[in-house]
Amino acid sequence: DSGVTQTPKHLITATGQRVTLRCSPRSGDLSVYWYQQSLDQGLQFLIQYYNGEERAKGNILERFSAQQFPDLHSELNLSSLELGDSALYFCASSAGRQGGNEKLFFGSGTQLSVL
Amino acid sequence: DQQVKQNSPSLSVQEGRISILNCDYTNSMFDYFLWYKKYPAEGPTFLISISSIKDKNEDGRFTVFLNKSAKHLSLHIVPSQPGDSAVYFCAASYRQGAQKLVFGQGTRLTINP
């Protein structure tokens, strides 16, 4: 158990809809990262938050947004969903804000299926 | 543009033998490399890392080798055990403001008894 909690584990929705993915980091970790894994693809970095502030941005679509709350949990909002958004979405956390050299702890992911 | 590439989607190895997983990268600014291991229905877990100032790092049965001139790294597992069957992701990072971690596509390793 990594200590990172993601809910829900599975989400099935229709095109055009909006969903929210939730992540609780490990106790004491200040950074939260969101990654997307599509079929046969590696993990694509979406966005990082550190202590409530956006720290780094990757290949995140404008239809997607995220935030980190004062209690450090994070939410990833996906809107106007398309079939191609179907993927496994991972949240990870780390103690500091330098995401590259730090060990990331991953949640078990949310499997999103857009029908 | 795939900056980190794992060209072998899968690898099958006999139990007790050596498993060698390979990874190539294109960005010469990468200065830190990591391997993560992923079991089904779980998130990736950190396995081993290496800084660009080194060419080898060892942790028990796992050794990572880095060849900077070839922009290539490899993970050696000796001896391979059935519990090593998983997907292995290579990742690399570089300092550009906040460091970003770039992952390869993963290699599925199967250890046969």
Coordinates of N, CA and C in Angstrom, one line a residue:
Chain A
D1 N 0.8 -1.2 0.0 CA 0.0 0.0 0.0 C 0.9 1.3 0.0
S2 N 0.7 2.1 -1.0 CA 1.6 3.3 -1.2 C 1.2 4.4 -0.2
G3 N -0.1 4.4 0.3 CA -0.5 5.4 1.1 C -1.3 6.5 0.3
V4 N -1.3 6.4 -1.0 CA -2.0 7.3 -1.9 C -3.3 6.7 -2.2
T5 N -4.4 7.5 -2.0 CA -5.7 6.9 -2.2 C -6.4 7.7 -3.4
Q6 N -6.9 6.9 -4.3 CA -7.6 7.5 -5.5 C -9.0 6.9 -5.5
T7 N -10.0 7.8 -5.8 CA -11.4 7.4 -5.9 C -12.0 8.1 -7.1
P8 N -12.9 7.5 -7.8 CA -13.3 6.1 -7.7 C -12.2 5.2 -8.4
K9 N -12.3 3.9 -8.3 CA -11.4 3.0 -9.0 C -11.8 2.9 -10.5
H10 N -13.1 2.9 -10.7 CA -13.6 2.8 -12.1 C -14.7 3.9 -12.3
L11 N -14.7 4.4 -13.5 CA -15.7 5.4 -13.9 C -16.1 5.2 -15.3
I12 N -17.4 5.0 -15.5 CA -18.0 4.8 -16.9 C -18.9 6.0 -17.1
T13 N -18.7 6.7 -18.2 CA -19.5 7.8 -18.5 C -19.7 8.0 -20.0
A14 N -20.4 9.0 -20.4 CA -20.7 9.2 -21.9 C -19.9 10.4 -22.4
T15 N -19.8 10.5 -23.7 CA -19.1 11.6 -24.3 C -19.9 12.9 -24.0
G16 N -19.1 14.0 -23.8 CA -19.7 15.2 -23.5 C -19.9 15.5 -22.0
Q17 N -19.7 14.5 -21.2 CA -20.0 14.6 -19.8 C -18.7 15.2 -19.0
R18 N -18.9 15.4 -17.8 CA -17.8 15.9 -16.9 C -17.7 15.0 -15.7
V19 N -16.4 14.7 -15.3 CA -16.2 13.9 -14.2 C -15.1 14.5 -13.3
T20 N -15.1 14.0 -12.1 CA -14.0 14.5 -11.1 C -13.4 13.3 -10.5
L21 N -12.0 13.3 -10.6 CA -11.2 12.2 -10.0 C -10.6 12.8 -8.7
R22 N -10.6 12.0 -7.7 CA -10.1 12.5 -6.4 C -8.8 11.7 -6.0
C23 N -8.0 12.5 -5.3 CA -6.7 11.9 -4.8 C -6.4 12.4 -3.4
S24 N -6.0 11.5 -2.5 CA -5.5 11.9 -1.2 C -4.1 11.4 -1.2
P25 N -3.1 12.3 -1.0 CA -1.7 12.0 -1.0 C -1.3 11.2 0.3
R26 N -0.1 10.7 0.3 CA 0.4 10.1 1.6 C 0.5 11.2 2.6
S27 N 0.3 10.8 3.9 CA 0.4 11.7 5.0 C 1.7 12.4 5.0
G28 N 1.7 13.8 5.0 CA 2.9 14.6 5.0 C 3.4 15.0 3.7
D29 N 3.0 14.3 2.6 CA 3.4 14.7 1.3 C 2.7 16.0 0.8
L30 N 3.5 16.9 0.3 CA 3.0 18.2 -0.1 C 2.7 18.3 -1.6
S31 N 3.4 17.4 -2.4 CA 3.2 17.5 -3.9 C 2.3 16.4 -4.3
V32 N 1.4 16.8 -5.3 CA 0.5 15.8 -5.9 C 0.7 15.9 -7.4
Y33 N 0.8 14.8 -8.1 CA 1.0 14.8 -9.5 C -0.1 13.9 -10.2
W34 N -0.5 14.3 -11.4 CA -1.5 13.6 -12.1 C -0.8 13.1 -13.4
Y35 N -1.1 11.8 -13.7 CA -0.6 11.2 -14.9 C -1.7 10.4 -15.6
Q36 N -1.6 10.4 -16.9 CA -2.5 9.7 -17.7 C -1.8 8.5 -18.5
Q37 N -2.4 7.3 -18.4 CA -1.9 6.2 -19.2 C -2.9 5.7 -20.1
S38 N -2.7 6.0 -21.4 CA -3.6 5.4 -22.4 C -3.1 4.1 -22.9
L39 N -3.9 3.4 -23.7 CA -3.5 2.0 -24.1 C -2.2 2.0 -24.8
D40 N -1.3 1.2 -24.4 CA 0.0 1.0 -25.0 C 0.9 2.3 -24.9
Q41 N 0.5 3.2 -24.0 CA 1.3 4.4 -23.9 C 2.0 4.4 -22.5
G42 N 3.1 5.1 -22.4 CA 3.7 5.3 -21.1 C 2.8 6.3 -20.3
L43 N 3.3 6.6 -19.1 CA 2.5 7.5 -18.3 C 2.9 8.9 -18.7
Q44 N 1.8 9.7 -19.1 CA 2.0 11.1 -19.6 C 1.7 12.0 -18.4
F45 N 2.7 12.9 -18.1 CA 2.6 13.8 -17.0 C 1.5 14.9 -17.4
L46 N 0.6 15.1 -16.5 CA -0.4 16.1 -16.8 C -0.1 17.4 -16.0
I47 N 0.0 17.3 -14.7 CA 0.1 18.5 -13.9 C 0.6 18.1 -12.5
Q48 N 1.3 19.1 -11.8 CA 1.8 18.9 -10.5 C 1.3 20.1 -9.6
Y49 N 0.9 19.8 -8.4 CA 0.6 20.8 -7.4 C 1.5 20.6 -6.2
Y50 N 2.0 21.7 -5.7 CA 2.8 21.7 -4.4 C 2.1 22.6 -3.4
N51 N 1.7 22.1 -2.3 CA 1.1 22.8 -1.2 C 0.1 23.8 -1.7
G52 N -0.8 23.4 -2.6 CA -1.9 24.2 -3.0 C -1.7 25.0 -4.3
E53 N -0.4 25.1 -4.7 CA -0.1 25.9 -5.9 C 0.3 25.0 -7.1
E54 N -0.1 25.4 -8.3 CA 0.4 24.7 -9.4 C 1.9 24.9 -9.6
R55 N 2.6 23.8 -9.8 CA 4.0 23.8 -9.8 C 4.6 23.5 -11.2
A56 N 4.0 22.6 -11.9 CA 4.4 22.2 -13.2 C 3.3 21.7 -14.1
K57 N 3.4 22.0 -15.4 CA 2.3 21.6 -16.2 C 2.9 20.8 -17.4
G58 N 2.2 19.7 -17.7 CA 2.6 18.9 -18.8 C 1.6 18.9 -20.0
N59 N 1.3 17.8 -20.5 CA 0.4 17.7 -21.7 C -1.0 17.7 -21.3
I60 N -1.5 18.6 -20.5 CA -2.8 18.6 -20.0 C -3.7 19.5 -21.0
L61 N -4.8 18.9 -21.4 CA -5.8 19.5 -22.3 C -6.5 20.7 -21.6
E62 N -6.9 21.6 -22.4 CA -7.7 22.8 -21.8 C -9.0 22.3 -21.2
R63 N -9.5 21.2 -21.6 CA -10.8 20.7 -21.1 C -10.5 20.1 -19.7
F64 N -9.3 19.9 -19.3 CA -9.0 19.3 -18.0 C -8.5 20.4 -17.1
S65 N -8.8 20.2 -15.8 CA -8.3 21.2 -14.8 C -8.1 20.4 -13.5
A66 N -7.3 21.0 -12.7 CA -7.0 20.3 -11.4 C -6.8 21.4 -10.3
Q67 N -6.9 20.9 -9.1 CA -6.6 21.8 -8.0 C -6.2 21.0 -6.8
Q68 N -5.5 21.6 -5.9 CA -5.1 21.0 -4.6 C -5.7 21.9 -3.5
F69 N -6.4 21.2 -2.6 CA -7.1 21.9 -1.5 C -6.2 22.1 -0.3
P70 N -6.7 22.9 0.6 CA -5.9 23.2 1.9 C -5.5 21.9 2.6
D71 N -6.4 20.9 2.6 CA -6.0 19.6 3.3 C -5.1 18.7 2.4
L72 N -4.7 19.3 1.3 CA -3.7 18.7 0.4 C -4.3 17.6 -0.6
H73 N -5.6 17.3 -0.4 CA -6.1 16.4 -1.4 C -6.3 17.1 -2.7
S74 N -6.3 16.4 -3.8 CA -6.4 17.0 -5.1 C -7.5 16.4 -5.9
E75 N -8.1 17.2 -6.8 CA -9.1 16.7 -7.8 C -8.7 17.1 -9.2
L76 N -9.0 16.1 -10.1 CA -8.7 16.3 -11.5 C -10.1 16.3 -12.2
N77 N -10.4 17.4 -12.8 CA -11.7 17.6 -13.5 C -11.5 17.4 -15.0
L78 N -12.3 16.5 -15.5 CA -12.3 16.3 -17.0 C -13.6 16.7 -17.5
S79 N -13.7 17.6 -18.5 CA -15.0 18.0 -19.0 C -15.1 17.8 -20.5
S80 N -16.3 17.9 -21.1 CA -16.5 17.7 -22.5 C -15.8 16.4 -23.0
L81 N -16.1 15.3 -22.2 CA -15.3 14.1 -22.5 C -15.4 13.6 -23.9
E82 N -14.3 13.0 -24.4 CA -14.3 12.4 -25.7 C -13.9 11.0 -25.5
L83 N -14.1 10.2 -26.6 CA -13.8 8.8 -26.5 C -12.3 8.6 -26.2
G84 N -11.5 9.5 -26.7 CA -10.0 9.4 -26.6 C -9.5 9.7 -25.2
D85 N -10.4 10.1 -24.3 CA -10.0 10.4 -22.9 C -10.1 9.2 -22.1
S86 N -10.6 8.1 -22.6 CA -10.6 6.8 -21.9 C -9.1 6.4 -21.6
A87 N -8.8 6.2 -20.4 CA -7.5 6.0 -19.9 C -7.5 5.6 -18.5
L88 N -6.3 5.3 -18.0 CA -6.0 5.1 -16.6 C -5.4 6.3 -16.1
Y89 N -6.0 6.9 -15.1 CA -5.4 8.2 -14.5 C -4.8 7.9 -13.1
F90 N -3.5 8.2 -13.0 CA -2.8 8.0 -11.8 C -2.5 9.3 -11.1
C91 N -2.6 9.2 -9.8 CA -2.2 10.3 -8.9 C -1.0 9.8 -8.2
A92 N 0.0 10.7 -8.0 CA 1.2 10.3 -7.2 C 1.5 11.5 -6.2
S93 N 2.2 11.1 -5.2 CA 2.6 12.2 -4.3 C 4.1 12.1 -3.9
S94 N 4.6 13.2 -3.5 CA 6.0 13.1 -2.9 C 6.1 14.2 -1.9
A95 N 7.2 14.1 -1.1 CA 7.3 15.0 0.1 C 7.6 16.4 -0.3
G96 N 8.5 16.6 -1.3 CA 8.9 17.9 -1.7 C 8.3 18.4 -3.0
R97 N 8.9 19.4 -3.6 CA 8.4 20.0 -4.8 C 9.2 19.7 -6.1
Q98 N 10.4 19.1 -5.9 CA 11.2 18.7 -7.0 C 10.8 17.3 -7.5
G99 N 9.9 17.2 -8.4 CA 9.4 16.0 -8.8 C 10.3 15.0 -9.5
G100 N 11.4 15.5 -10.0 CA 12.2 14.6 -10.8 C 13.0 13.7 -10.0
N101 N 13.8 14.2 -9.1 CA 14.7 13.3 -8.3 C 14.0 12.7 -7.1
E102 N 12.8 13.0 -6.9 CA 12.1 12.4 -5.7 C 11.4 11.1 -6.1
K103 N 11.3 10.3 -5.1 CA 10.6 9.1 -5.2 C 9.1 9.4 -5.2
L104 N 8.4 9.0 -6.2 CA 7.0 9.3 -6.3 C 6.2 8.0 -5.8
F105 N 5.2 8.2 -5.1 CA 4.3 7.2 -4.6 C 3.0 7.3 -5.3
F106 N 2.6 6.2 -6.0 CA 1.5 6.2 -6.9 C 0.3 5.6 -6.2
G107 N -0.9 6.1 -6.5 CA -2.1 5.4 -6.2 C -2.4 4.3 -7.2
S108 N -3.5 3.6 -7.0 CA -3.8 2.5 -7.9 C -4.5 2.9 -9.1
G109 N -4.9 4.2 -9.2 CA -5.4 4.7 -10.5 C -6.9 4.7 -10.5
T110 N -7.5 5.5 -11.4 CA -8.9 5.5 -11.8 C -9.0 5.1 -13.2
Q111 N -9.7 4.1 -13.5 CA -9.9 3.7 -14.9 C -11.2 4.4 -15.4
L112 N -10.9 5.3 -16.4 CA -12.0 6.0 -17.0 C -12.4 5.4 -18.3
S113 N -13.7 5.1 -18.5 CA -14.2 4.6 -19.8 C -15.2 5.6 -20.3
V114 N -15.0 6.2 -21.4 CA -15.9 7.1 -22.1 C -16.6 6.4 -23.2
L115 N -17.9 6.2 -23.1 CA -18.7 5.5 -24.1 C -19.5 6.4 -25.1
Chain B
D1 N 6.5 13.4 -29.6 CA 7.9 13.1 -29.5 C 8.2 12.3 -28.2
Q2 N 8.6 11.1 -28.5 CA 8.8 10.2 -27.3 C 10.2 10.3 -26.9
Q3 N 10.5 11.0 -25.8 CA 11.8 11.3 -25.3 C 12.5 10.1 -24.6
V4 N 11.6 9.2 -24.1 CA 12.1 8.0 -23.4 C 11.4 6.8 -24.1
K5 N 12.2 5.9 -24.6 CA 11.7 4.8 -25.4 C 12.1 3.5 -24.8
Q6 N 11.1 2.6 -24.6 CA 11.4 1.2 -24.3 C 10.9 0.4 -25.5
N7 N 11.8 0.0 -26.3 CA 11.4 -0.6 -27.6 C 10.9 -2.0 -27.5
S8 N 11.1 -2.7 -26.4 CA 10.5 -4.0 -26.3 C 9.3 -4.0 -25.4
P9 N 8.1 -4.2 -26.0 CA 6.9 -4.2 -25.3 C 6.8 -5.4 -24.3
S10 N 7.5 -6.5 -24.6 CA 7.4 -7.6 -23.7 C 8.7 -8.4 -23.7
L11 N 9.0 -9.1 -22.6 CA 10.2 -9.9 -22.5 C 9.8 -11.2 -21.6
S12 N 10.3 -12.3 -22.1 CA 10.0 -13.5 -21.3 C 11.4 -14.2 -21.0
V13 N 11.5 -14.5 -19.7 CA 12.8 -15.0 -19.2 C 12.5 -16.2 -18.3
Q14 N 13.5 -17.2 -18.3 CA 13.4 -18.3 -17.4 C 13.7 -18.0 -16.0
E15 N 13.0 -18.5 -15.0 CA 13.3 -18.3 -13.6 C 14.8 -18.6 -13.3
G16 N 15.5 -17.8 -12.6 CA 16.9 -18.0 -12.2 C 17.8 -17.4 -13.2
R17 N 17.4 -17.0 -14.4 CA 18.3 -16.4 -15.4 C 18.3 -14.9 -15.2
I18 N 19.1 -14.2 -16.0 CA 19.1 -12.8 -16.0 C 18.1 -12.1 -16.9
S19 N 17.4 -11.1 -16.3 CA 16.5 -10.3 -17.1 C 17.2 -9.0 -17.4
I20 N 17.1 -8.6 -18.7 CA 17.7 -7.3 -19.0 C 16.7 -6.5 -19.8
L21 N 16.3 -5.3 -19.2 CA 15.3 -4.4 -19.8 C 16.1 -3.2 -20.2
N22 N 15.7 -2.7 -21.4 CA 16.5 -1.6 -22.0 C 15.6 -0.4 -22.2
C23 N 16.3 0.7 -22.2 CA 15.6 2.0 -22.3 C 16.5 3.0 -23.0
D24 N 16.0 3.7 -24.0 CA 16.8 4.7 -24.7 C 16.1 6.1 -24.5
Y25 N 16.9 7.1 -24.5 CA 16.4 8.5 -24.4 C 17.0 9.4 -25.4
T26 N 16.4 10.5 -25.7 CA 16.9 11.4 -26.7 C 17.3 12.8 -26.1
N27 N 16.8 13.1 -25.0 CA 17.1 14.5 -24.4 C 18.4 14.4 -23.6
S28 N 19.4 15.1 -24.1 CA 20.7 15.0 -23.4 C 20.7 15.8 -22.0
M29 N 19.6 16.5 -21.8 CA 19.5 17.3 -20.5 C 19.0 16.4 -19.4
F30 N 18.5 15.2 -19.7 CA 18.1 14.4 -18.6 C 19.3 14.1 -17.7
D31 N 19.1 14.2 -16.3 CA 20.2 14.0 -15.4 C 19.9 13.0 -14.3
Y32 N 18.7 12.4 -14.4 CA 18.3 11.5 -13.3 C 17.4 10.4 -14.0
F33 N 17.6 9.2 -13.7 CA 16.9 8.1 -14.3 C 16.3 7.1 -13.3
L34 N 15.1 6.7 -13.5 CA 14.5 5.8 -12.5 C 13.8 4.6 -13.2
W35 N 13.6 3.6 -12.5 CA 12.8 2.4 -12.9 C 11.7 2.3 -11.9
Y36 N 10.5 2.1 -12.5 CA 9.3 1.8 -11.7 C 8.8 0.4 -12.2
K37 N 8.1 -0.2 -11.2 CA 7.6 -1.6 -11.5 C 6.1 -1.5 -11.2
K38 N 5.3 -2.1 -12.1 CA 3.9 -2.1 -11.9 C 3.2 -3.4 -12.0
Y39 N 2.5 -3.8 -11.0 CA 1.7 -5.0 -11.0 C 0.2 -4.6 -11.5
P40 N -0.5 -5.6 -12.0 CA -1.9 -5.3 -12.4 C -2.7 -4.8 -11.3
A41 N -3.6 -3.8 -11.6 CA -4.5 -3.2 -10.7 C -3.8 -2.4 -9.5
E42 N -2.5 -2.1 -9.7 CA -1.8 -1.3 -8.8 C -1.1 -0.2 -9.5
G43 N -0.7 0.8 -8.7 CA 0.1 1.9 -9.3 C 1.5 1.5 -9.4
P44 N 2.3 2.2 -10.2 CA 3.8 1.9 -10.3 C 4.4 2.2 -8.9
T45 N 5.4 1.4 -8.6 CA 6.2 1.5 -7.4 C 7.7 1.7 -7.8
F46 N 8.4 2.6 -7.1 CA 9.8 2.9 -7.3 C 10.6 1.7 -7.1
L47 N 11.6 1.4 -8.0 CA 12.4 0.3 -7.9 C 13.9 0.7 -7.6
I48 N 14.4 1.5 -8.5 CA 15.9 1.8 -8.4 C 16.1 3.1 -9.3
S49 N 17.1 3.9 -8.9 CA 17.4 5.1 -9.7 C 18.9 5.2 -9.9
I50 N 19.3 6.2 -10.8 CA 20.7 6.4 -11.0 C 20.8 7.9 -11.4
S51 N 21.8 8.6 -10.9 CA 22.2 9.9 -11.3 C 23.1 9.9 -12.5
S52 N 23.0 10.9 -13.3 CA 23.9 10.9 -14.5 C 25.4 11.0 -14.2
I53 N 25.7 11.3 -13.0 CA 27.2 11.3 -12.7 C 27.7 9.9 -12.4
K54 N 26.8 8.9 -12.4 CA 27.2 7.5 -12.2 C 27.0 6.7 -13.4
D55 N 27.6 5.6 -13.5 CA 27.3 4.7 -14.6 C 26.7 3.3 -14.2
K56 N 26.6 3.2 -12.8 CA 26.0 1.9 -12.3 C 25.5 2.2 -10.9
N57 N 24.4 1.5 -10.6 CA 23.8 1.5 -9.3 C 23.2 0.2 -9.0
E58 N 23.5 -0.3 -7.8 CA 23.1 -1.7 -7.5 C 22.3 -1.7 -6.3
D59 N 21.2 -2.6 -6.3 CA 20.4 -2.7 -5.1 C 19.9 -4.1 -5.1
G60 N 20.6 -5.0 -4.3 CA 20.2 -6.4 -4.3 C 20.3 -7.1 -5.6
R61 N 19.2 -7.6 -6.1 CA 19.2 -8.3 -7.3 C 19.1 -7.4 -8.5
F62 N 18.9 -6.1 -8.3 CA 18.6 -5.1 -9.3 C 19.9 -4.2 -9.5
T63 N 20.3 -4.1 -10.8 CA 21.4 -3.2 -11.1 C 20.9 -2.4 -12.3
V64 N 21.2 -1.1 -12.2 CA 20.9 -0.2 -13.4 C 22.2 0.3 -13.9
F65 N 22.4 0.2 -15.2 CA 23.5 0.7 -15.9 C 23.2 1.9 -16.8
L66 N 24.0 2.9 -16.8 CA 23.8 4.1 -17.6 C 24.9 4.3 -18.6
N67 N 24.6 4.5 -19.9 CA 25.6 4.8 -20.9 C 25.2 6.1 -21.5
K68 N 25.8 7.2 -21.0 CA 25.4 8.5 -21.4 C 25.7 8.8 -22.9
S69 N 26.9 8.3 -23.3 CA 27.2 8.6 -24.7 C 26.3 8.0 -25.7
A70 N 25.7 6.8 -25.3 CA 24.7 6.1 -26.1 C 23.3 6.5 -25.8
K71 N 23.1 7.3 -24.8 CA 21.8 7.7 -24.2 C 21.0 6.4 -24.0
H72 N 21.5 5.5 -23.3 CA 20.9 4.2 -23.0 C 21.1 3.8 -21.6
L73 N 20.0 3.2 -21.0 CA 20.2 2.6 -19.7 C 19.5 1.3 -19.7
S74 N 19.9 0.4 -18.8 CA 19.4 -0.9 -18.8 C 19.2 -1.3 -17.3
L75 N 18.2 -2.2 -17.1 CA 18.0 -2.7 -15.8 C 18.2 -4.2 -15.8
H76 N 19.1 -4.7 -15.0 CA 19.4 -6.1 -14.9 C 18.8 -6.7 -13.6
I77 N 18.2 -7.8 -13.7 CA 17.6 -8.5 -12.6 C 18.2 -9.9 -12.5
V78 N 19.0 -10.2 -11.5 CA 19.7 -11.5 -11.3 C 19.6 -12.0 -9.9
P79 N 19.1 -13.2 -9.6 CA 18.4 -14.0 -10.6 C 17.0 -13.6 -10.7
S80 N 16.3 -13.9 -11.8 CA 14.9 -13.5 -12.0 C 14.0 -14.5 -11.2
Q81 N 13.0 -13.9 -10.6 CA 12.1 -14.7 -9.8 C 10.6 -14.5 -10.3
P82 N 9.8 -15.4 -10.1 CA 8.4 -15.3 -10.6 C 7.7 -14.0 -10.1
G83 N 8.0 -13.5 -8.9 CA 7.4 -12.3 -8.4 C 7.9 -11.1 -9.2
D84 N 8.9 -11.2 -10.0 CA 9.4 -10.1 -10.8 C 8.5 -9.8 -12.0
S85 N 7.6 -10.8 -12.3 CA 6.7 -10.6 -13.5 C 5.8 -9.3 -13.2
A86 N 6.0 -8.4 -14.1 CA 5.3 -7.1 -13.9 C 5.6 -6.2 -15.2
V87 N 5.1 -5.1 -15.2 CA 5.5 -4.1 -16.3 C 6.5 -3.1 -15.7
Y88 N 7.6 -2.9 -16.4 CA 8.6 -2.1 -15.9 C 8.7 -0.8 -16.7
F89 N 8.7 0.3 -16.0 CA 8.7 1.6 -16.7 C 10.1 2.3 -16.4
C90 N 10.7 2.8 -17.5 CA 11.9 3.6 -17.4 C 11.4 5.0 -17.3
A91 N 12.1 5.9 -16.5 CA 11.7 7.3 -16.5 C 12.9 8.1 -16.3
A92 N 12.8 9.4 -16.8 CA 14.0 10.3 -16.8 C 13.5 11.7 -16.4
S93 N 14.4 12.4 -15.8 CA 14.0 13.8 -15.4 C 15.1 14.7 -15.7
Y94 N 14.7 16.0 -15.8 CA 15.7 17.1 -16.0 C 15.2 18.3 -15.3
R95 N 16.2 19.2 -15.0 CA 15.8 20.4 -14.3 C 15.4 21.5 -15.2
Q96 N 14.1 21.8 -15.2 CA 13.7 23.0 -16.0 C 12.6 23.7 -15.2
G97 N 13.1 24.5 -14.2 CA 12.1 25.0 -13.2 C 11.8 23.8 -12.3
A98 N 10.6 23.4 -12.3 CA 10.3 22.2 -11.5 C 10.7 21.0 -12.4
Q99 N 11.2 20.0 -11.8 CA 11.7 18.8 -12.5 C 10.4 18.0 -13.0
K100 N 10.5 17.5 -14.2 CA 9.4 16.7 -14.7 C 9.9 15.3 -14.9
L101 N 9.1 14.3 -14.7 CA 9.4 12.9 -14.9 C 8.8 12.5 -16.2
V102 N 9.6 12.0 -17.1 CA 9.1 11.5 -18.4 C 9.3 10.0 -18.4
F103 N 8.2 9.3 -18.7 CA 8.1 7.9 -18.7 C 8.2 7.2 -20.1
G104 N 8.8 6.1 -20.1 CA 8.7 5.2 -21.3 C 7.4 4.5 -21.4
Q105 N 7.2 3.7 -22.4 CA 5.9 3.0 -22.6 C 5.8 1.8 -21.8
G106 N 6.9 1.3 -21.2 CA 6.8 0.1 -20.4 C 7.2 -1.2 -21.1
T107 N 7.8 -2.1 -20.4 CA 8.1 -3.5 -20.9 C 7.4 -4.5 -19.9
R108 N 6.7 -5.4 -20.5 CA 6.0 -6.4 -19.7 C 7.0 -7.6 -19.6
L109 N 7.5 -7.8 -18.3 CA 8.4 -8.9 -18.1 C 7.6 -10.1 -17.5
T110 N 7.8 -11.3 -18.1 CA 7.2 -12.5 -17.6 C 8.3 -13.5 -17.3
I111 N 8.3 -14.0 -16.0 CA 9.3 -14.9 -15.6 C 8.6 -16.3 -15.6
N112 N 9.2 -17.2 -16.4 CA 8.6 -18.5 -16.5 C 9.3 -19.5 -15.5
P113 N 8.5 -20.3 -14.8 CA 9.1 -21.3 -13.9 C 9.8 -22.4 -14.6

